[in-house]
C-alpha positions as CSV (number, residue, x, y, z in Angstrom):
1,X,-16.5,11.9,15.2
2,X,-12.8,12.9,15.2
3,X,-11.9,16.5,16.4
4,X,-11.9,18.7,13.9
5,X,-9.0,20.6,15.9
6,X,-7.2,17.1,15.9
7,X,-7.3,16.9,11.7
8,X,-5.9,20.4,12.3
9,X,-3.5,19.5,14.4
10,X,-1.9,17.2,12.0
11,X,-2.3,19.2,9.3
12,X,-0.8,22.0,10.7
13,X,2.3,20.5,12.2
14,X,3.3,18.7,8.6
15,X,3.1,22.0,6.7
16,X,0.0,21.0,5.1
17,X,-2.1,24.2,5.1
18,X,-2.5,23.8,1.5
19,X,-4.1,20.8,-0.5
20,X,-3.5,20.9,-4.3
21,X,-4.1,18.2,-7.2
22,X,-0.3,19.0,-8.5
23,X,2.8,19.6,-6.4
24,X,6.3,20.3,-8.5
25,X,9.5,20.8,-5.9
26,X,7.6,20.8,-2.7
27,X,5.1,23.6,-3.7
28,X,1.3,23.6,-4.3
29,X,-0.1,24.2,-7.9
30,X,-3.7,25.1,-7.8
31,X,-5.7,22.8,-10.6
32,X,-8.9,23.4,-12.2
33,X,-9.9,19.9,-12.2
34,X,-13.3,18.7,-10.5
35,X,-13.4,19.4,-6.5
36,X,-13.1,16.0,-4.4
37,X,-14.0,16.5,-0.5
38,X,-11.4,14.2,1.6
39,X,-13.3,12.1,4.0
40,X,-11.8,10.0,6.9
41,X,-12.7,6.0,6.8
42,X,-13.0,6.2,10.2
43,X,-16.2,8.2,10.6
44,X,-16.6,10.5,7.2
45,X,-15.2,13.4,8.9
46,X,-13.9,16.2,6.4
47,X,-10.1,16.4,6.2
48,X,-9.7,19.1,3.5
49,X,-10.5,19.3,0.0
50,X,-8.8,19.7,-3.4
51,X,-9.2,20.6,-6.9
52,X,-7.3,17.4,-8.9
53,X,-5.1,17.3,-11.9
54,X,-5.6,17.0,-15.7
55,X,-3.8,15.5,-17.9
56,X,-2.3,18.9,-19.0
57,X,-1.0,19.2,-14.9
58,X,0.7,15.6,-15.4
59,X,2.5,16.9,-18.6
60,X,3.7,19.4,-16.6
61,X,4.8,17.5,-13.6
62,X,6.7,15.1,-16.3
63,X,8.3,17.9,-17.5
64,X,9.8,19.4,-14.4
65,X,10.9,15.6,-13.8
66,X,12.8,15.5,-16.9
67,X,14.8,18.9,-16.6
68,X,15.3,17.5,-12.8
69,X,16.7,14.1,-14.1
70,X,19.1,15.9,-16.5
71,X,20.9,17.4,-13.4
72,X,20.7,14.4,-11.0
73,X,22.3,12.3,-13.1
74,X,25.4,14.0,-12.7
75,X,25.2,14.3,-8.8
76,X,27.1,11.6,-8.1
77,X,25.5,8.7,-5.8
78,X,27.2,9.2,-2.7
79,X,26.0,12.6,-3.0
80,X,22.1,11.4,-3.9
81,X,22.4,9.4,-1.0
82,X,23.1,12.2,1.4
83,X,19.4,13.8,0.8
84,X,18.0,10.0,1.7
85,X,20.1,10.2,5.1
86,X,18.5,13.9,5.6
87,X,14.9,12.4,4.8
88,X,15.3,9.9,7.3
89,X,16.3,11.9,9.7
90,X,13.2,14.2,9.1
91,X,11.0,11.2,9.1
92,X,12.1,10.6,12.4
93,X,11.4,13.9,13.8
94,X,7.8,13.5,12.3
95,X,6.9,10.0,12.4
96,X,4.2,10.3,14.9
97,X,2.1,12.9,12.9
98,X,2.8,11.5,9.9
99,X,1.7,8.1,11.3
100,X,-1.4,9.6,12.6
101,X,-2.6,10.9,9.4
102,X,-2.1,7.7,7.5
103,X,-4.0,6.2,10.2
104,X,-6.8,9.1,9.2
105,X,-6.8,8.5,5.6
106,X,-6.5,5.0,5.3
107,X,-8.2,3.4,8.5
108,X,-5.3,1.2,9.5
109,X,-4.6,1.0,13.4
110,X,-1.7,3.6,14.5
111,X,0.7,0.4,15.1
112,X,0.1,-0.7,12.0
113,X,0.6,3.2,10.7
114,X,3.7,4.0,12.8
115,X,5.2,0.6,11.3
116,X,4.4,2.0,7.8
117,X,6.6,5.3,8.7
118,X,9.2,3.2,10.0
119,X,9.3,1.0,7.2
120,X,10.2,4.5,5.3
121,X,13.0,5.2,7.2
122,X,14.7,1.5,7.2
123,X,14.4,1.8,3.1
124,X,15.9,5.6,3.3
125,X,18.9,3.6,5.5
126,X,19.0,1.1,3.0
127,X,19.1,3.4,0.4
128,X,22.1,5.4,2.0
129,X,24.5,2.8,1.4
130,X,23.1,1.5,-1.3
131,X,24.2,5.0,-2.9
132,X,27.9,3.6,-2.7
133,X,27.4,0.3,-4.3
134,X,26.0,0.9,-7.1
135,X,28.4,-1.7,-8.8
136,X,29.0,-3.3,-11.9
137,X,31.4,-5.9,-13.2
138,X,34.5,-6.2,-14.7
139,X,33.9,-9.3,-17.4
140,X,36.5,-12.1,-18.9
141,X,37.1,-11.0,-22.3
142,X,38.9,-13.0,-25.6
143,X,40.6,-9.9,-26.5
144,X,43.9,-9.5,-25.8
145,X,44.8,-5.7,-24.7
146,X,40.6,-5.2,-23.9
147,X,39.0,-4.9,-20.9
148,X,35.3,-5.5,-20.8
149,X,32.9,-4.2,-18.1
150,X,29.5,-2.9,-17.1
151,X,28.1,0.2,-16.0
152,X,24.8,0.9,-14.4
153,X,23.6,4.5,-15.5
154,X,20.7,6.6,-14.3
155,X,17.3,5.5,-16.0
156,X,15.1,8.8,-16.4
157,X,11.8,10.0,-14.8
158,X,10.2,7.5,-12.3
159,X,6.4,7.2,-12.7
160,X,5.1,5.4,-9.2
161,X,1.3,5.0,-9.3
162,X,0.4,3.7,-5.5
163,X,-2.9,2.1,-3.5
164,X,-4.4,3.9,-0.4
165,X,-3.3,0.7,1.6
166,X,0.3,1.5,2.0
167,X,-0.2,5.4,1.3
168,X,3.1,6.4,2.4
169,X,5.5,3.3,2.4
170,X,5.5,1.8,-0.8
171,X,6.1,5.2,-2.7
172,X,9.0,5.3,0.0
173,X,10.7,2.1,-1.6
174,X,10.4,3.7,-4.6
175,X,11.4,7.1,-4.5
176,X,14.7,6.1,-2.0
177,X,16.3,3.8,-4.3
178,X,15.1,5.9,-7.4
179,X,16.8,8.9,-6.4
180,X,19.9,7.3,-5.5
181,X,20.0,5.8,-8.9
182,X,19.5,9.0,-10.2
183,X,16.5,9.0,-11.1
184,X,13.5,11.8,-11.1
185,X,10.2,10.9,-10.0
186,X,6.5,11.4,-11.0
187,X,3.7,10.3,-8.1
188,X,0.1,9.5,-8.7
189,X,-0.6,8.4,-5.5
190,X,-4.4,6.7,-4.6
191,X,-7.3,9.3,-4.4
192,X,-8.6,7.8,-1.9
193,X,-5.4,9.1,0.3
194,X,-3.7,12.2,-1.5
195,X,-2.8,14.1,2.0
196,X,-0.4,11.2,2.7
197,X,1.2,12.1,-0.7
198,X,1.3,15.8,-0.4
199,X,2.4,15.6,3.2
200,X,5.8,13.2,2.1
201,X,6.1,15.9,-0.4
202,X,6.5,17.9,1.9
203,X,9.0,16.4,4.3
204,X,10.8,15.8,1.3
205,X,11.4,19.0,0.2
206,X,12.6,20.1,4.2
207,X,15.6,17.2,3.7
208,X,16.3,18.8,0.7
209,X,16.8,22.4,2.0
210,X,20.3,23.3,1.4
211,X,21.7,20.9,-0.4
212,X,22.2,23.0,-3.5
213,X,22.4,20.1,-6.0
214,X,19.0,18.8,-5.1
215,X,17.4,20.4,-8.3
216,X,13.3,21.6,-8.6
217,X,11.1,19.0,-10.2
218,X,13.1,16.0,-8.4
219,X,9.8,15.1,-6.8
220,X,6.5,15.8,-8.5
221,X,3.0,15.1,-7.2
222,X,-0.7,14.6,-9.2
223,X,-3.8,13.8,-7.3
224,X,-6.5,12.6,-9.0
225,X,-8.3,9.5,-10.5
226,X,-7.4,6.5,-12.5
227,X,-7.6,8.9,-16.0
228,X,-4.4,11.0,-14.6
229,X,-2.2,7.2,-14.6
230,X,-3.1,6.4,-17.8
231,X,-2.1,9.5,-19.0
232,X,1.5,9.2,-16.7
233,X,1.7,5.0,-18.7
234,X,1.2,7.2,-21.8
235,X,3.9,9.1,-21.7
236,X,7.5,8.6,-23.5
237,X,9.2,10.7,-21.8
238,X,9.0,8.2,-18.4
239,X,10.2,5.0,-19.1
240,X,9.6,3.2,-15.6
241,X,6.0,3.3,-13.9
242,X,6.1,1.5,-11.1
243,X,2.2,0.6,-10.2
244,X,0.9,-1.0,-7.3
245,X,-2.4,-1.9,-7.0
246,X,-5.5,-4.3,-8.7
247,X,-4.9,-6.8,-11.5
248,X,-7.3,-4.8,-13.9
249,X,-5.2,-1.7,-13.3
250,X,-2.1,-3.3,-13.7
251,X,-2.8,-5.1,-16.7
252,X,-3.6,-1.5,-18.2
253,X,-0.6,-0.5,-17.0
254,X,1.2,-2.8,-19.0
255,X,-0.1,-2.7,-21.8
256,X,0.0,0.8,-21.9
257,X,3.9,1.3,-21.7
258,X,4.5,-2.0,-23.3
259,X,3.2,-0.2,-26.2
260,X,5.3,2.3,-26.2
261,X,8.2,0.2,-25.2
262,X,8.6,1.4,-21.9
263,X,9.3,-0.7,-18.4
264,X,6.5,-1.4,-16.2
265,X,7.3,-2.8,-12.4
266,X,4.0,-3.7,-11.2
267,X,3.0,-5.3,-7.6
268,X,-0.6,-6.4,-7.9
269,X,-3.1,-8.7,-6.2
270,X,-2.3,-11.6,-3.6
271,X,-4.6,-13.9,-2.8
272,X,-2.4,-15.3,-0.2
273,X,-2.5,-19.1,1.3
274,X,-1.0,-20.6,4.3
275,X,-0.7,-24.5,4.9
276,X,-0.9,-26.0,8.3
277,X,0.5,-29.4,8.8
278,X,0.7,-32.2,11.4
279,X,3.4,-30.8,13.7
280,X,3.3,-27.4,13.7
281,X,3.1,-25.2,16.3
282,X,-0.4,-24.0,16.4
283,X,0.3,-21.1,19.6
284,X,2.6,-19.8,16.9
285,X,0.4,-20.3,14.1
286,X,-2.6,-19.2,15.5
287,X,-1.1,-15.5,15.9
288,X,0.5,-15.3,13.0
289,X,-3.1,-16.4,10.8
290,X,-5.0,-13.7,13.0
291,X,-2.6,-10.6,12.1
292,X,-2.3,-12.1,8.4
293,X,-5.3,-12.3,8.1
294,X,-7.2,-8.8,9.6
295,X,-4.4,-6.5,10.0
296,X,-5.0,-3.0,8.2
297,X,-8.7,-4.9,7.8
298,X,-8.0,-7.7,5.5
299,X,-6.7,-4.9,2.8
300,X,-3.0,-5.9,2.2
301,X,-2.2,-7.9,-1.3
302,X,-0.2,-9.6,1.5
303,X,-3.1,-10.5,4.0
304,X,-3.8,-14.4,4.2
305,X,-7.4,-15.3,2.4
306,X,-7.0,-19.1,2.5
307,X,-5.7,-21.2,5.1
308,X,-4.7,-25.1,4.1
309,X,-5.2,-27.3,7.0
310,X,-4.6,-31.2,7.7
311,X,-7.4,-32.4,8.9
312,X,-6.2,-34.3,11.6
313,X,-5.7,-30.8,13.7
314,X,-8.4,-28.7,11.8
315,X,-11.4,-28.4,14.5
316,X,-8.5,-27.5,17.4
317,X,-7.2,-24.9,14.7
318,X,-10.4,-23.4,13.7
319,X,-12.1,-23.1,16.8
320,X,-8.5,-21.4,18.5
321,X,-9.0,-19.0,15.1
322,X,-12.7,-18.8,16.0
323,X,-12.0,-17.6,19.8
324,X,-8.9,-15.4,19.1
325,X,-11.1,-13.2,16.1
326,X,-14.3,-13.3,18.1
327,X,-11.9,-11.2,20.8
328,X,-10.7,-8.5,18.7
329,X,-11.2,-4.5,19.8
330,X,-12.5,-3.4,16.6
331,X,-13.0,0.6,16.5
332,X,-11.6,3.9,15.9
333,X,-8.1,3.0,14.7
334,X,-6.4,5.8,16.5
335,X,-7.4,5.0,20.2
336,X,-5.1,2.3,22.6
337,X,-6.2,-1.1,22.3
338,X,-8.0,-1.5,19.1
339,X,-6.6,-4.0,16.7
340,X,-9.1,-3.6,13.7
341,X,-9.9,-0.6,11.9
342,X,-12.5,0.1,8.8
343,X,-13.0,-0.7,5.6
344,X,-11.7,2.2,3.3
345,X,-15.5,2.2,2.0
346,X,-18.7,1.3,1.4
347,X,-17.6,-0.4,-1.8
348,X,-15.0,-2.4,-0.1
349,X,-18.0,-3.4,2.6
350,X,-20.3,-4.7,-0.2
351,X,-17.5,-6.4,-2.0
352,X,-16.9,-8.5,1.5
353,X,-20.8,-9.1,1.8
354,X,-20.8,-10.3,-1.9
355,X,-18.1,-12.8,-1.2
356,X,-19.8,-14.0,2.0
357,X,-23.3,-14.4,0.1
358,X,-21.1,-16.4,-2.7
359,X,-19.6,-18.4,0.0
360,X,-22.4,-19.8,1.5
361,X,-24.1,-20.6,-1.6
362,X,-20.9,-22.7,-2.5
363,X,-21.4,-24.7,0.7
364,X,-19.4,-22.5,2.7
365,X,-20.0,-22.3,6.8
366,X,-19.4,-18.8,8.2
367,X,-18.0,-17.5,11.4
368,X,-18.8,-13.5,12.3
369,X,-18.2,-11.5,8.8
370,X,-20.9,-9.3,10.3
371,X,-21.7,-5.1,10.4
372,X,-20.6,-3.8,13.2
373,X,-22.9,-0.4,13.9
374,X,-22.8,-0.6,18.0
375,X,-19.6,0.3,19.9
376,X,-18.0,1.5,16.5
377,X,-17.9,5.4,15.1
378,X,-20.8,5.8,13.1
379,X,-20.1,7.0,9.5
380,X,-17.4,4.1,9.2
381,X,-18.0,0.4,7.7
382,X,-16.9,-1.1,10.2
383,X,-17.0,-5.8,10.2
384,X,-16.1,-8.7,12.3
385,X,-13.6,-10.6,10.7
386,X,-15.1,-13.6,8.5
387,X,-13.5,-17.4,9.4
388,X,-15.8,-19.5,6.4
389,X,-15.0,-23.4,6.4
390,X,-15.5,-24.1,2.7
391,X,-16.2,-28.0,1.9
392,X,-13.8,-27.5,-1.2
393,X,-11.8,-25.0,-3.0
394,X,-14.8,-23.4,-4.3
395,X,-14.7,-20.5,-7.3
396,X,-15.1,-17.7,-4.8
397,X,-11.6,-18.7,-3.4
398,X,-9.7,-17.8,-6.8
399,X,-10.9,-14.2,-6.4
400,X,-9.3,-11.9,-4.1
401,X,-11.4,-9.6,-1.7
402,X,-9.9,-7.2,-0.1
403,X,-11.3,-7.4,3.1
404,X,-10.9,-10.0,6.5
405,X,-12.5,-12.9,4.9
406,X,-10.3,-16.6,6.0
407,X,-11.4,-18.9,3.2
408,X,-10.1,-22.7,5.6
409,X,-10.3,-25.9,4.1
410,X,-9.1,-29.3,5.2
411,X,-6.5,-31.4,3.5
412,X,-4.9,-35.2,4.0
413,X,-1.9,-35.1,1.6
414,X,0.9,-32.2,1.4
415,X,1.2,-32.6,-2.6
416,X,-2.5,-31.8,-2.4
417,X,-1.9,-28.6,-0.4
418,X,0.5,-27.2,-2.4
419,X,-1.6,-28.0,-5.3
420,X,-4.1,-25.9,-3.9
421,X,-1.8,-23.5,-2.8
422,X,-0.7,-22.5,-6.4
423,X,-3.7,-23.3,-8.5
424,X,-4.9,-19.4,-8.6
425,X,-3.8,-17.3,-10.8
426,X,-2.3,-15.1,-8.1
427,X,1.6,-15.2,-6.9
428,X,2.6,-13.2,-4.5
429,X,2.8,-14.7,-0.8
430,X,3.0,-17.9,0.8
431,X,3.8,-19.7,3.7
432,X,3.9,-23.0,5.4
433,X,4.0,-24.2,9.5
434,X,5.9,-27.1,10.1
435,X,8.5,-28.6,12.1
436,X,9.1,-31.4,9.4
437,X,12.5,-30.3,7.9
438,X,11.3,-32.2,4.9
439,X,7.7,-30.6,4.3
440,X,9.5,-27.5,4.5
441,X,12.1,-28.3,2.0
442,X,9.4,-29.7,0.0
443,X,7.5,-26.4,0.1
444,X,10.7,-23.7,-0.8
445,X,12.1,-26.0,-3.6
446,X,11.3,-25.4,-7.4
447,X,8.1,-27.8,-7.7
448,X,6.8,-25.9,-4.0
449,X,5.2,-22.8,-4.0
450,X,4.9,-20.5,-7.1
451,X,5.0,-17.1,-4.8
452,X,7.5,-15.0,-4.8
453,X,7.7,-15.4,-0.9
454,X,7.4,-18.6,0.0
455,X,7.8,-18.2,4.5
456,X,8.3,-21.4,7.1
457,X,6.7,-20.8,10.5
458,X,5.7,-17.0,9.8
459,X,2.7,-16.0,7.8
460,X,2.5,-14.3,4.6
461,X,1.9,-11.0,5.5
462,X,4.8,-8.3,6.7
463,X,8.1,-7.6,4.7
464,X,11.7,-6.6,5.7
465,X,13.3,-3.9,3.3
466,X,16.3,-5.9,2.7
467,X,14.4,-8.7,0.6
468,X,13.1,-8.2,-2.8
469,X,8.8,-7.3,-2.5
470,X,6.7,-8.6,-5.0
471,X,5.0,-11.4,-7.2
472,X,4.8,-13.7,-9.8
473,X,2.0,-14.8,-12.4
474,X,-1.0,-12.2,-12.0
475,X,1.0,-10.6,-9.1
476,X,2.8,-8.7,-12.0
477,X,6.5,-10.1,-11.9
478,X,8.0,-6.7,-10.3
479,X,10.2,-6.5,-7.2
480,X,10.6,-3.4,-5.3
481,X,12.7,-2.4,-2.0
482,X,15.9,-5.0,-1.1
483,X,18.2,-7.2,-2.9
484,X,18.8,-5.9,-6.6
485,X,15.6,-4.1,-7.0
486,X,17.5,-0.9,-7.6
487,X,18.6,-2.5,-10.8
488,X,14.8,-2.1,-12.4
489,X,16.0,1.4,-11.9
490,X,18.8,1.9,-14.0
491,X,20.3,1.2,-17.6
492,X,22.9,-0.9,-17.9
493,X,25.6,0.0,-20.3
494,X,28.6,-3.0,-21.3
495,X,31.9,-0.9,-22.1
496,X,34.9,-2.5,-23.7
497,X,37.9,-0.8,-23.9
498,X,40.7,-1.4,-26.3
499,X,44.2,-0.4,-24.6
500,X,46.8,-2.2,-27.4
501,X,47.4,-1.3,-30.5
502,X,46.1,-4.0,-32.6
503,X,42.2,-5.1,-33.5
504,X,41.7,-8.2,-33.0
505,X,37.8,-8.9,-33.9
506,X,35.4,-11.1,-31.6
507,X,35.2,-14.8,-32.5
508,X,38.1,-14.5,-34.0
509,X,36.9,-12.4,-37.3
510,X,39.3,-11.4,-39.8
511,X,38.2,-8.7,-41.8
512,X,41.2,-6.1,-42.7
């Protein structure tokens, strides 16, 4: 069981002696919704407790984000961009607690949890200069005497609705490239993880001291269930949510603002293959499949769930896959040497042993998947990895489980592969190892894969901050962090300006 002097610990040194369902500028707001008890993945210890939101605590938090945004529009960029250099700076100083605690809420490995934290700081980085390139363009136009140009304006409150996988991180790309556009935000992070949310809250809030045009509200918090983001898509007065999360949820999501005409950025599920070909490498495939595939347990909508081999180096593939997973230190995710955490919970554990059941009823051959109660903390679901050789791509391979199940089956022709590849209804990673310059060509180009990252010779799973994150298809069509994500959060505005004294018409009009 984990200390209950080490949960203190953690709690204590991020300033979280205090867990509430709504947080408006860094400070607690008790709620009167229903009491949840917070309970680690690892081994069902108590980490605190909290009385969640109602929907009359999200109004609330939307309008503190709204009198926030009306200030931080003015603040000009440069100037939003300082409090993401100052929140960097404090993630630094607390990346190790913080790190610890996601590794406490969500299970992952304290790698995998320290890499999330980092991840936060490269996108606060990023962010910084971003703040002074916020650009537009100066256009060609008929007129004589005109210019014509764009402008990128601040968009308005930010809702960002987030999964327990990534607690801390993908709020992060969010809210740094939000608030530099301006922008206010609203959080309804995963109930399954809300001490993750109230503790970047609170880190927040310490960059902020001091800078006096950092206004209250700019960063609002409300824990609770699915009910409280429905309530957030609802709302007029936010006209980005930015949900991450299952395909069911996001297609509520969606529907929901699209109603109201709002934007939606969503990032939902993977269901992620990888194709294996002649001449590859298979010393670097081999580790790149085994962290793709199990890393933070098999629950990223990045992990790898189906692995496209040629058959003429299958066996050698699947028995190296075979050895490498049978050899994993699975166990408490916080002590040196494991690679393999938990489940979040017993749902996720019965969804994996539903798919396995499936599996072999399709034909499929399975390799460990089992429940691990022996060497393990008890109080945790805790499973060996699942390798299952299917004969075909059977029905059970277009759903995605979240959990380490390695759907492999064999193929002779590359068109065939990438036929496979694309033919669920998922979009969002992909990847390919070859050393055949034209297989790999063949695989990026338009008629290749349908993801929206397509990788050669690494796997599927792990993304830089500098390149666009997200999906196409059921994967939702949003991009967050890199490239010109920030552009989701802003309005655009085309100015023409008339600097003669004439009025010449477009198209050449005559009217007067």
């Amino acid at each position: 069981m984990t200390p209950a002097s080490e949960i203190s610990d953690i709690l204590k040194s991020l300033n979280l002696d205090q867990a509430a369902g709504l947080w408006i500028d860094g400070q607690p707001v008790l709620c009167r919704g229903s009491l949840r008890i917070l309970r680690s993945p690892i081994d069902g210890a108590v980490l605190g407790e909290v009385h969640e939101a109602e929907a009359e605590d999200v109004d609330r938090a939307v309008a503190a984000a709204v009198e926030a945004f009306f200030q931080w529009r003015m603040v000009p960029a440069p100037l939003r961009g300082e409090l993401m250099r100052r929140f960097g700076l404090v993630l630094r100083e607390y990346r190790d607690p913080l790190a610890r605690l996601v590794s406490l809420e969500c299970g992952k490995i304290l790698a995998e949890s320290l890499g999330e934290v980092q991840e936060m700081i490269d996108i606060c980085e990023y962010a910084v200069g971003l703040s002074r390139q916020l650009s537009g363009l100066t256009l060609a136009t008929e007129r004589p005497q005109h210019r014509m140009m764009e402008q990128w304006h601040p968009l308005g409150p930010v809702g960002v609705i987030s999964a327990f996988n990534f607690p801390v991180a993908v709020w992060a790309w969010n809210a740094a490239i939000a608030i530099v556009a301006g922008d206010s935000l609203i959080w309804k992070p995963s109930e399954k993880t809300p001490l993750c949310a109230m503790a970047c809250q609170r880190l927040l809030m310490r960059a902020a001291a001091g800078l006096r045009d950092v206004p209250p509200g700019l960063s609002t918090i409300v824990i609770g269930g699915r009910d409280l983001g429905r309530v957030l898509a609802e709302d007029r007065r936010v006209p980005l949510v930015s949900a991450t999360g299952s395909v069911s949820m996001g297609r509520e999501v969606a529907r929901t603002v699209a109603g109201r005409l709002g934007r939606s950025l969503l990032e939902l599920g993977g269901n992620n293959a990888c194709i294996v070909a002649p001449t590859a490498s298979l010393d670097l495939a081999v580790r790149a499949i085994v962290f793709a595939a199990v890393g933070t347990c098999g629950q990223r909508c990045t992990t790898l769930r189906r692995l496209i081999v040629h058959e003429s180096i299958a066996d050698e593939l699947v028995n190296r896959l075979k050895i490498a997973c049978a050899s994993l230190p699975i166990g408490h995710p916080l002590e040196p040497g494991v690679l393999v955490g938990p489940l979040i919970d017993a749902a996720a554990l019965d969804h994996m042993q539903s798919a396995l059941s499936e599996a072999r009823h399709a034909g499929g051959t399975i390799f460990g998947g089992g429940i691990l109660q022996d060497r393990v903390p008890a109080g945790g679901c805790y499973v060996r990895p699942a390798i299952v050789e299917m004969p075909n791509h059977s029905e059970i391979m277009y759903q995605e489980t979240f959990a380490p199940i390695l759907y492999v089956i064999r193929y002779a022709d590359l068109e065939q592969a990438i036929e496979w590849q694309n033919c669920v209804s998922q979009g969002l990673a992909s990847a390919i190892f070859t050393n055949d310059l034209r297989e790999a060509e063949r695989f990026l180009c338009p008629a290749g894969s349908d993801c929206g990252i397509a990788n050669v010779n690494i796997g599927p799973s792990g993304a830089e901050i500098g390149g666009a994150f997200g999906g196409e298809k059921d994967t939702g069509g949003g991009r967050e962090s890199g490239s010109d994500s920030w552009k989701a959060y802003m309005r655009r505005a085309t100015n023409t300006i008339n600097y003669g004294s004439d009025l010449p018409l477009a198209q050449g009009i005559q009217f007067l």
